[in-house]
């Protein structure tokens, strides 16, 4: 029954959206209410020009917060960098010349990677203000057919946030673009590379807090020698638990709490560095010359190469700064001072930072250093939240609870499950290693792998988005890959000495992401190729062969076109169905945010007497799906607006065949609220809703539910038709049916699916689907919870998918 009309419906099969330059048929979408947007944008710009202090104060506020969350990690590396460099065989080369060479390496590493690469280039490759490897990937997918993500439509290209970069396409990159688009394996490799980069940043979120706390505790132990090893371990665990327990307060509160500490810390280390340069060795300024790097490697040879893993810790936090762009709108003196001190005090290398502090300010700086080292882990924790949110929205991570912690700034989130998983793993690393050298080896490998992948993705952005010359982009790639490749090769030599932790963590998280994305894609493909033929529905007539009772049925589906196979399962298992059916698809698109004016796509399925509609609700990968209580009312108003508009715009209902899906229209929320087809009246409470139900059982259930959940007693909206003698009788009848159905109640209908691998599948596929994907689905949040569906109105029907 499901395969009989596939050829007839091929135009309905969803494909990855063609690029603006790639040509191809575009999906026909009518935009309603968008003519106001240019005027609105002009008003905003005019208002901003009148009140520039508003933008200035907001940017100053974000910059202040960024000191606490982002730059805490970047500024605390002096606590352990020199100690991590001079380990192993390099302990035999502790001379003033090698100290100068180590400082020169640190200075030029900071100059080339955080300053030139990230600040001047990579931070410009943000996706409408969002950073991270997945933000770069979504940016690429909007300019070429690289995406393996399901549910994408050509209509998504009409979103205002979708347009980015140049509209044209240079001939120099067209061959490379065609190659990547043609070969699915190359696109799969690209997705795996992106997921690997995300896994490494998540690994940083585990290693950095443990490393920072151990550094702080080492200072405490040096000041209080009477503390035993067990007491120090308990104290470190308590600090970690307190840090993660603080995350629910939100980034903006954490930033306000930590920013003063980091500001005092930055002033302190600058002053101490300047003091040491003047007092101990002013000639350290000569080490700014790269000549000392050559002398360093000439003397230390391969042992100097091994020590690069410690040098790269000086740029710790750089990748977190890029991934944290959604939290905040877009430093060598400290190392110079330590190098000046160490050149005259070689025996102090193991505890270089604390030994370089003058005795008169030791205790104040010790307290600030201890607090700042704890602050350092905050940047990578917030970066981990950002990346998991992006992965979750685009179908590459199991469903989790996402809490928006700020009403005023988008992108500031908290994820409870991830927070506690990070805490448990961080405690395990802290208890297992108890040594910053081993943790630094693991951290260095994860950090440099993330940077290596970011360089590759930025090169693709330069070619396909910025339309730069492919030779120039290749020079950028080779130059930074050479530098980062040297560091990465050194980091891989430390795999037996702790580096293996990064590889294990990356493998575990990559396996989770890949299995979830693979199972989700297989389930979606099953729905896509087993859609219910519309000819079959038309043959059953407007009643669909069953009793149509008053009410609205919202049938959730991942399909943006066609009728899912599970709908026939509903018809065969339910004795009656609602008089108005809305096939609802809630999907994410590869843009950070979707404007509320562009969120709803409304269309019709089958002819008008069937009273069947389609609604596509679009969210960006950084949008938060709020349970604000007015979704049902806004949906009804949008459908009513579509019905009225369809009568005056024949191109919406015109089609070569009445059996096919009608065209869809973007219904602007602003237009619905300002020029609604329906008259809206409001009251509060649930009494009328309870009494309006004809079923005594349902009345008692709703009454009990209302008593147990008083917080759900929200405003109740009633709709009425305005007096309009000129209204088309068919349109009036359809709107009256819609209002009566809304008054009767809304039911949410969802399939409770079980995904199984076919018997003929390989062992690896059976393991991934039957064990891995099944385990993840059972232990993540259900779709009804994520979509904020009221449980009292939810109907679920089970179905097995053999993929």
PDB file of N, CA, C and O in Angstrom, residues 82 116 139 355 545 758 787:
ATOM      1  N   UNK A  82      55.549  26.513  32.154  1.00  0.00           N
ATOM      2  CA  UNK A  82      56.996  26.237  32.238  1.00  0.00           C
ATOM      3  C   UNK A  82      57.255  24.892  32.908  1.00  0.00           C
ATOM      4  O   UNK A  82      58.191  24.168  32.536  1.00  0.00           O
ATOM      5  N   UNK A 116      46.787  36.045  15.385  1.00  0.00           N
ATOM      6  CA  UNK A 116      46.639  36.150  13.925  1.00  0.00           C
ATOM      7  C   UNK A 116      45.549  35.218  13.407  1.00  0.00           C
ATOM      8  O   UNK A 116      44.639  35.638  12.692  1.00  0.00           O
ATOM      9  N   UNK A 139      27.386  26.696   8.285  1.00  0.00           N
ATOM     10  CA  UNK A 139      27.647  27.768   7.330  1.00  0.00           C
ATOM     11  C   UNK A 139      28.011  27.187   5.973  1.00  0.00           C
ATOM     12  O   UNK A 139      27.553  27.663   4.921  1.00  0.00           O
ATOM     13  N   UNK A 355      57.231  30.731  42.895  1.00  0.00           N
ATOM     14  CA  UNK A 355      58.550  31.186  43.321  1.00  0.00           C
ATOM     15  C   UNK A 355      58.893  32.567  42.776  1.00  0.00           C
ATOM     16  O   UNK A 355      59.732  33.271  43.345  1.00  0.00           O
ATOM     17  N   UNK A 545     -12.882   7.041   5.889  1.00  0.00           N
ATOM     18  CA  UNK A 545     -13.376   5.701   6.198  1.00  0.00           C
ATOM     19  C   UNK A 545     -13.653   5.457   7.665  1.00  0.00           C
ATOM     20  O   UNK A 545     -13.918   4.319   8.067  1.00  0.00           O
ATOM     21  N   UNK A 758      16.864  -4.903  10.166  1.00  0.00           N
ATOM     22  CA  UNK A 758      16.307  -6.056   9.449  1.00  0.00           C
ATOM     23  C   UNK A 758      17.149  -7.305   9.696  1.00  0.00           C
ATOM     24  O   UNK A 758      18.328  -7.225  10.025  1.00  0.00           O
ATOM     25  N   UNK A 787       9.356  18.637  23.166  1.00  0.00           N
ATOM     26  CA  UNK A 787       8.435  19.514  22.444  1.00  0.00           C
ATOM     27  C   UNK A 787       7.421  20.180  23.365  1.00  0.00           C
ATOM     28  O   UNK A 787       6.525  20.876  22.882  1.00  0.00           O
TER      29      UNK A 787
END
